[in-house]
Tab-separated table of N, CA and C in Angstrom:
chain	number	residue	atom	x	y	z
A	647	MET	N	-35.398	11.042	-73.464
A	647	MET	CA	-36.797	11.247	-73.821
A	647	MET	C	-36.910	12.182	-75.020
A	648	LEU	N	-36.090	13.236	-75.038
A	648	LEU	CA	-36.149	14.190	-76.139
A	648	LEU	C	-35.767	13.525	-77.449
A	649	ASP	N	-34.753	12.642	-77.425
A	649	ASP	CA	-34.349	11.921	-78.632
A	649	ASP	C	-35.484	11.048	-79.153
A	650	LYS	N	-36.180	10.367	-78.238
A	650	LYS	CA	-37.306	9.520	-78.647
A	650	LYS	C	-38.403	10.374	-79.257
A	651	THR	N	-38.709	11.489	-78.632
A	651	THR	CA	-39.745	12.381	-79.144
A	651	THR	C	-39.379	12.896	-80.529
A	652	MET	N	-38.139	13.292	-80.705
A	652	MET	CA	-37.708	13.782	-82.018
A	652	MET	C	-37.788	12.667	-83.060
A	653	ARG	N	-37.374	11.471	-82.692
A	653	ARG	CA	-37.430	10.348	-83.627
A	653	ARG	C	-38.870	10.052	-84.024
A	654	ILE	N	-39.766	9.988	-83.045
A	654	ILE	CA	-41.175	9.704	-83.340
A	654	ILE	C	-41.759	10.813	-84.210
A	655	ASN	N	-41.397	12.061	-83.945
A	655	ASN	CA	-41.885	13.164	-84.782
A	655	ASN	C	-41.437	12.992	-86.232
A	656	TYR	N	-40.179	12.628	-86.434
A	656	TYR	CA	-39.695	12.383	-87.790
A	656	TYR	C	-40.431	11.211	-88.438
A	657	LEU	N	-40.543	10.110	-87.696
A	657	LEU	CA	-41.242	8.950	-88.245
A	657	LEU	C	-42.686	9.295	-88.579
A	658	PHE	N	-43.322	10.065	-87.717
A	658	PHE	CA	-44.700	10.500	-87.965
A	658	PHE	C	-44.762	11.331	-89.247
A	659	ASP	N	-43.806	12.229	-89.431
A	659	ASP	CA	-43.770	13.037	-90.660
A	659	ASP	C	-43.665	12.149	-91.901
A	660	PHE	N	-42.813	11.145	-91.841
A	660	PHE	CA	-42.599	10.290	-93.003
A	660	PHE	C	-43.753	9.330	-93.271
A	661	TYR	N	-44.372	8.814	-92.219
A	661	TYR	CA	-45.313	7.704	-92.390
A	661	TYR	C	-46.759	8.013	-91.988
A	662	GLN	N	-47.090	9.247	-91.693
A	662	GLN	CA	-48.432	9.525	-91.201
A	662	GLN	C	-49.524	9.157	-92.193
A	663	SER	N	-49.220	9.200	-93.479
A	663	SER	CA	-50.242	8.860	-94.473
A	663	SER	C	-50.611	7.375	-94.432
A	664	LEU	N	-49.810	6.561	-93.749
A	664	LEU	CA	-50.103	5.137	-93.616
A	664	LEU	C	-50.954	4.840	-92.380
A	665	LEU	N	-51.234	5.853	-91.582
A	665	LEU	CA	-51.986	5.677	-90.338
A	665	LEU	C	-53.472	5.945	-90.564
A	666	THR	N	-54.276	5.444	-89.639
A	666	THR	CA	-55.704	5.749	-89.668
A	666	THR	C	-55.908	7.188	-89.192
A	667	PRO	N	-57.053	7.782	-89.497
A	667	PRO	CA	-57.307	9.146	-89.011
A	667	PRO	C	-57.206	9.266	-87.488
A	668	LYS	N	-57.710	8.272	-86.768
A	668	LYS	CA	-57.643	8.328	-85.301
A	668	LYS	C	-56.190	8.284	-84.830
A	669	GLN	N	-55.390	7.422	-85.427
A	669	GLN	CA	-53.974	7.343	-85.055
A	669	GLN	C	-53.269	8.666	-85.357
A	670	MET	N	-53.569	9.246	-86.515
A	670	MET	CA	-52.958	10.532	-86.863
A	670	MET	C	-53.363	11.612	-85.857
A	671	ASN	N	-54.634	11.625	-85.481
A	671	ASN	CA	-55.103	12.641	-84.529
A	671	ASN	C	-54.436	12.482	-83.172
A	672	TYR	N	-54.427	11.258	-82.646
A	672	TYR	CA	-53.817	11.023	-81.334
A	672	TYR	C	-52.332	11.385	-81.350
A	673	MET	N	-51.626	10.921	-82.365
A	673	MET	CA	-50.181	11.191	-82.435
A	673	MET	C	-49.910	12.683	-82.618
A	674	GLY	N	-50.692	13.330	-83.455
A	674	GLY	CA	-50.514	14.764	-83.659
A	674	GLY	C	-50.741	15.550	-82.386
A	675	LEU	N	-51.810	15.213	-81.685
A	675	LEU	CA	-52.088	15.922	-80.434
A	675	LEU	C	-51.012	15.646	-79.384
A	676	TYR	N	-50.595	14.396	-79.277
A	676	TYR	CA	-49.642	14.020	-78.235
A	676	TYR	C	-48.233	14.535	-78.523
A	677	TYR	N	-47.743	14.319	-79.738
A	677	TYR	CA	-46.355	14.654	-80.041
A	677	TYR	C	-46.168	16.061	-80.609
A	678	LEU	N	-47.093	16.517	-81.409
A	678	LEU	CA	-46.909	17.826	-82.032
A	678	LEU	C	-47.508	18.964	-81.204
A	679	ASP	N	-48.683	18.706	-80.639
A	679	ASP	CA	-49.368	19.758	-79.884
A	679	ASP	C	-49.153	19.659	-78.384
A	680	ASP	N	-48.438	18.616	-77.936
A	680	ASP	CA	-48.067	18.427	-76.535
A	680	ASP	C	-49.273	18.292	-75.601
A	681	TYR	N	-50.331	17.642	-76.085
A	681	TYR	CA	-51.479	17.340	-75.219
A	681	TYR	C	-51.102	16.191	-74.294
A	682	SER	N	-51.694	16.165	-73.124
A	682	SER	CA	-51.498	15.034	-72.220
A	682	SER	C	-52.453	13.911	-72.630
A	683	LEU	N	-52.180	12.715	-72.118
A	683	LEU	CA	-53.075	11.589	-72.399
A	683	LEU	C	-54.488	11.894	-71.913
A	684	GLY	N	-54.577	12.520	-70.754
A	684	GLY	CA	-55.889	12.873	-70.201
A	684	GLY	C	-56.643	13.872	-71.067
A	685	GLU	N	-55.938	14.851	-71.608
A	685	GLU	CA	-56.586	15.842	-72.468
A	685	GLU	C	-57.099	15.203	-73.758
A	686	ILE	N	-56.325	14.299	-74.310
A	686	ILE	CA	-56.760	13.613	-75.528
A	686	ILE	C	-57.961	12.725	-75.204
A	687	ALA	N	-57.887	11.996	-74.099
A	687	ALA	CA	-58.988	11.119	-73.690
A	687	ALA	C	-60.278	11.913	-73.503
A	688	GLU	N	-60.162	13.065	-72.886
A	688	GLU	CA	-61.336	13.909	-72.665
A	688	GLU	C	-61.917	14.393	-73.991
A	689	GLN	N	-61.061	14.788	-74.901
A	689	GLN	CA	-61.507	15.303	-76.186
A	689	GLN	C	-62.235	14.228	-77.000
A	690	TYR	N	-61.778	12.976	-76.903
A	690	TYR	CA	-62.368	11.895	-77.691
A	690	TYR	C	-63.319	11.022	-76.882
A	691	ASN	N	-63.557	11.393	-75.632
A	691	ASN	CA	-64.479	10.677	-74.760
A	691	ASN	C	-64.130	9.187	-74.654
A	692	VAL	N	-62.847	8.932	-74.410
A	692	VAL	CA	-62.353	7.575	-74.196
A	692	VAL	C	-61.488	7.593	-72.936
A	693	SER	N	-61.054	6.422	-72.511
A	693	SER	CA	-60.211	6.362	-71.313
A	693	SER	C	-58.782	6.783	-71.645
A	694	ARG	N	-58.099	7.212	-70.604
A	694	ARG	CA	-56.690	7.571	-70.741
A	694	ARG	C	-55.889	6.359	-71.204
A	695	GLN	N	-56.250	5.179	-70.682
A	695	GLN	CA	-55.575	3.941	-71.058
A	695	GLN	C	-55.760	3.631	-72.542
A	696	ALA	N	-56.940	3.909	-73.076
A	696	ALA	CA	-57.206	3.669	-74.501
A	696	ALA	C	-56.303	4.552	-75.363
A	697	VAL	N	-56.128	5.790	-74.945
A	697	VAL	CA	-55.251	6.709	-75.679
A	697	VAL	C	-53.808	6.213	-75.599
A	698	TYR	N	-53.376	5.848	-74.415
A	698	TYR	CA	-52.018	5.347	-74.203
A	698	TYR	C	-51.756	4.124	-75.079
A	699	ASP	N	-52.676	3.161	-75.056
A	699	ASP	CA	-52.514	1.945	-75.855
A	699	ASP	C	-52.436	2.264	-77.341
A	700	ASN	N	-53.292	3.167	-77.795
A	700	ASN	CA	-53.295	3.541	-79.207
A	700	ASN	C	-51.971	4.189	-79.599
A	701	ILE	N	-51.465	5.083	-78.777
A	701	ILE	CA	-50.204	5.765	-79.074
A	701	ILE	C	-49.049	4.767	-79.082
A	702	LYS	N	-49.002	3.866	-78.120
A	702	LYS	CA	-47.919	2.865	-78.068
A	702	LYS	C	-47.973	1.932	-79.280
A	703	ARG	N	-49.169	1.497	-79.676
A	703	ARG	CA	-49.297	0.651	-80.867
A	703	ARG	C	-48.862	1.408	-82.116
A	704	THR	N	-49.234	2.682	-82.191
A	704	THR	CA	-48.874	3.491	-83.353
A	704	THR	C	-47.371	3.725	-83.400
A	705	GLU	N	-46.744	3.976	-82.257
A	705	GLU	CA	-45.285	4.119	-82.212
A	705	GLU	C	-44.617	2.855	-82.746
A	706	ALA	N	-45.109	1.695	-82.322
A	706	ALA	CA	-44.549	0.424	-82.785
A	706	ALA	C	-44.741	0.269	-84.296
A	707	MET	N	-45.893	0.682	-84.802
A	707	MET	CA	-46.144	0.619	-86.241
A	707	MET	C	-45.184	1.525	-87.002
A	708	LEU	N	-44.957	2.732	-86.480
A	708	LEU	CA	-44.037	3.656	-87.139
A	708	LEU	C	-42.629	3.075	-87.193
A	709	GLU	N	-42.202	2.455	-86.102
A	709	GLU	CA	-40.880	1.820	-86.072
A	709	GLU	C	-40.816	0.659	-87.068
A	710	GLU	N	-41.901	-0.079	-87.188
A	710	GLU	CA	-41.939	-1.186	-88.142
A	710	GLU	C	-41.876	-0.665	-89.581
A	711	TYR	N	-42.599	0.398	-89.867
A	711	TYR	CA	-42.532	1.002	-91.199
A	711	TYR	C	-41.101	1.446	-91.509
A	712	GLU	N	-40.461	2.054	-90.525
A	712	GLU	CA	-39.087	2.520	-90.729
A	712	GLU	C	-38.144	1.341	-90.962
A	713	GLU	N	-38.347	0.270	-90.219
A	713	GLU	CA	-37.509	-0.916	-90.390
A	713	GLU	C	-37.638	-1.467	-91.810
A	714	LYS	N	-38.840	-1.436	-92.353
A	714	LYS	CA	-39.084	-1.998	-93.685
A	714	LYS	C	-38.744	-1.018	-94.808
A	715	LEU	N	-39.055	0.261	-94.628
A	715	LEU	CA	-38.906	1.232	-95.716
A	715	LEU	C	-37.657	2.101	-95.596
A	716	GLY	N	-37.241	2.390	-94.372
A	716	GLY	CA	-36.001	3.122	-94.142
A	716	GLY	C	-35.976	4.569	-94.618
A	717	LEU	N	-37.128	5.225	-94.702
A	717	LEU	CA	-37.153	6.606	-95.191
A	717	LEU	C	-36.398	7.569	-94.276
A	718	PHE	N	-36.536	7.390	-92.981
A	718	PHE	CA	-35.857	8.281	-92.040
A	718	PHE	C	-34.349	8.056	-92.082
A	719	ALA	N	-33.925	6.793	-92.164
A	719	ALA	CA	-32.485	6.494	-92.242
A	719	ALA	C	-31.882	7.105	-93.505
A	720	LYS	N	-32.593	7.017	-94.614
A	720	LYS	CA	-32.114	7.615	-95.863
A	720	LYS	C	-32.051	9.133	-95.751
A	721	PHE	N	-33.046	9.706	-95.096
A	721	PHE	CA	-33.054	11.148	-94.870
A	721	PHE	C	-31.831	11.563	-94.052
A	722	GLN	N	-31.550	10.821	-92.974
A	722	GLN	CA	-30.399	11.135	-92.131
A	722	GLN	C	-29.097	11.008	-92.911
A	723	GLU	N	-28.992	9.986	-93.751
A	723	GLU	CA	-27.779	9.813	-94.553
A	723	GLU	C	-27.611	10.973	-95.531
A	724	ARG	N	-28.706	11.386	-96.162
A	724	ARG	CA	-28.625	12.532	-97.084
A	724	ARG	C	-28.195	13.797	-96.353
A	725	GLU	N	-28.748	14.018	-95.182
A	725	GLU	CA	-28.389	15.196	-94.398
A	725	GLU	C	-26.905	15.174	-94.042
A	726	GLN	N	-26.403	14.003	-93.673
A	726	GLN	CA	-24.982	13.875	-93.332
A	726	GLN	C	-24.110	14.131	-94.559
A	727	LEU	N	-24.513	13.592	-95.694
A	727	LEU	CA	-23.748	13.805	-96.921
A	727	LEU	C	-23.760	15.278	-97.334
A	728	LEU	N	-24.897	15.924	-97.212
A	728	LEU	CA	-24.969	17.350	-97.537
A	728	LEU	C	-24.094	18.179	-96.604
A	729	SER	N	-24.062	17.800	-95.348
A	729	SER	CA	-23.202	18.492	-94.389
A	729	SER	C	-21.731	18.301	-94.764
A	730	SER	N	-21.391	17.079	-95.158
A	730	SER	CA	-20.025	16.812	-95.597
A	730	SER	C	-19.682	17.634	-96.830
A	731	LEU	N	-20.614	17.738	-97.742
A	731	LEU	CA	-20.396	18.539	-98.947
A	731	LEU	C	-20.091	19.992	-98.597
A	732	ARG	N	-20.868	20.526	-97.692
A	732	ARG	CA	-20.653	21.922	-97.292
A	732	ARG	C	-19.242	22.128	-96.731
A	733	GLU	N	-18.813	21.198	-95.899
A	733	GLU	CA	-17.482	21.298	-95.309
A	733	GLU	C	-16.381	21.114	-96.360
A	734	LEU	N	-16.570	20.147	-97.236
A	734	LEU	CA	-15.565	19.888	-98.268
A	734	LEU	C	-15.455	21.034	-99.265
A	735	LEU	N	-16.557	21.671	-99.539
A	735	LEU	CA	-16.505	22.809	-100.458
A	735	LEU	C	-15.580	23.896	-99.920
A	736	LYS	N	-15.498	23.971	-98.619
A	736	LYS	CA	-14.629	24.973	-98.008
A	736	LYS	C	-13.159	24.581	-98.109
A	737	SER	N	-12.880	23.270	-97.972
A	737	SER	CA	-11.473	22.863	-97.871
A	737	SER	C	-10.980	21.937	-98.983
A	738	GLU	N	-11.833	21.048	-99.475
A	738	GLU	CA	-11.399	20.057	-100.462
A	738	GLU	C	-12.422	19.921	-101.595
A	739	PRO	N	-12.454	20.857	-102.501
A	739	PRO	CA	-13.469	20.814	-103.560
A	739	PRO	C	-13.413	19.557	-104.430
A	740	ASP	N	-12.237	18.916	-104.552
A	740	ASP	CA	-12.124	17.727	-105.393
A	740	ASP	C	-12.928	16.542	-104.853
A	741	ASN	N	-13.073	16.446	-103.553
A	741	ASN	CA	-13.810	15.330	-102.949
A	741	ASN	C	-15.322	15.502	-103.049
A	742	VAL	N	-15.759	16.666	-103.419
A	742	VAL	CA	-17.192	16.943	-103.527
A	742	VAL	C	-17.822	16.044	-104.596
A	743	ILE	N	-17.120	15.793	-105.674
A	743	ILE	CA	-17.652	14.971	-106.767
A	743	ILE	C	-17.995	13.571	-106.272
A	744	ALA	N	-17.173	12.978	-105.424
A	744	ALA	CA	-17.440	11.637	-104.900
A	744	ALA	C	-18.719	11.627	-104.068
A	745	ILE	N	-18.930	12.645	-103.293
A	745	ILE	CA	-20.135	12.712	-102.469
A	745	ILE	C	-21.359	12.949	-103.347
A	746	ILE	N	-21.250	13.780	-104.346
A	746	ILE	CA	-22.366	13.999	-105.272
A	746	ILE	C	-22.743	12.686	-105.952
A	747	ASP	N	-21.754	11.908	-106.360
A	747	ASP	CA	-22.016	10.607	-106.972
A	747	ASP	C	-22.787	9.690	-106.012
A	748	ARG	N	-22.389	9.686	-104.747
A	748	ARG	CA	-23.105	8.876	-103.756
A	748	ARG	C	-24.536	9.326	-103.622
A	749	LEU	N	-24.774	10.630	-103.563
A	749	LEU	CA	-26.127	11.161	-103.463
A	749	LEU	C	-26.967	10.778	-104.673
A	750	GLU	N	-26.394	10.864	-105.840
A	750	GLU	CA	-27.133	10.535	-107.060
A	750	GLU	C	-27.498	9.058	-107.133
A	751	ASN	N	-26.686	8.205	-106.529
A	751	ASN	CA	-26.925	6.767	-106.610
A	751	ASN	C	-27.729	6.213	-105.441
A	752	MET	N	-28.163	7.069	-104.533
A	752	MET	CA	-28.988	6.597	-103.415
A	752	MET	C	-30.358	6.203	-103.922
A	753	GLU	N	-30.901	5.158	-103.339
A	753	GLU	CA	-32.253	4.711	-103.700
A	753	GLU	C	-33.285	5.419	-102.883
């Protein structure tokens, strides 16, 4: 569950500007502010089921955006490459150039 929450938080960070204001509000309250479905429903005067459906649809949209645009995957690859660079700088400075080249050529 924690992995899913972290993934959705990252996807939300990358793609929130593509969401409607209501989707952004529901997702922000649910994932960032840790509101329950009932608390969100009460705040927006809608049913708990309506909030649940909206969040599930938005999660699916975020996954679809990631599938098409891949911003989170690219972010993860950059983070891994930077981590490798840090380690190589300690032990193998010559290999750092190859990793820098990969970073520069990423789309």
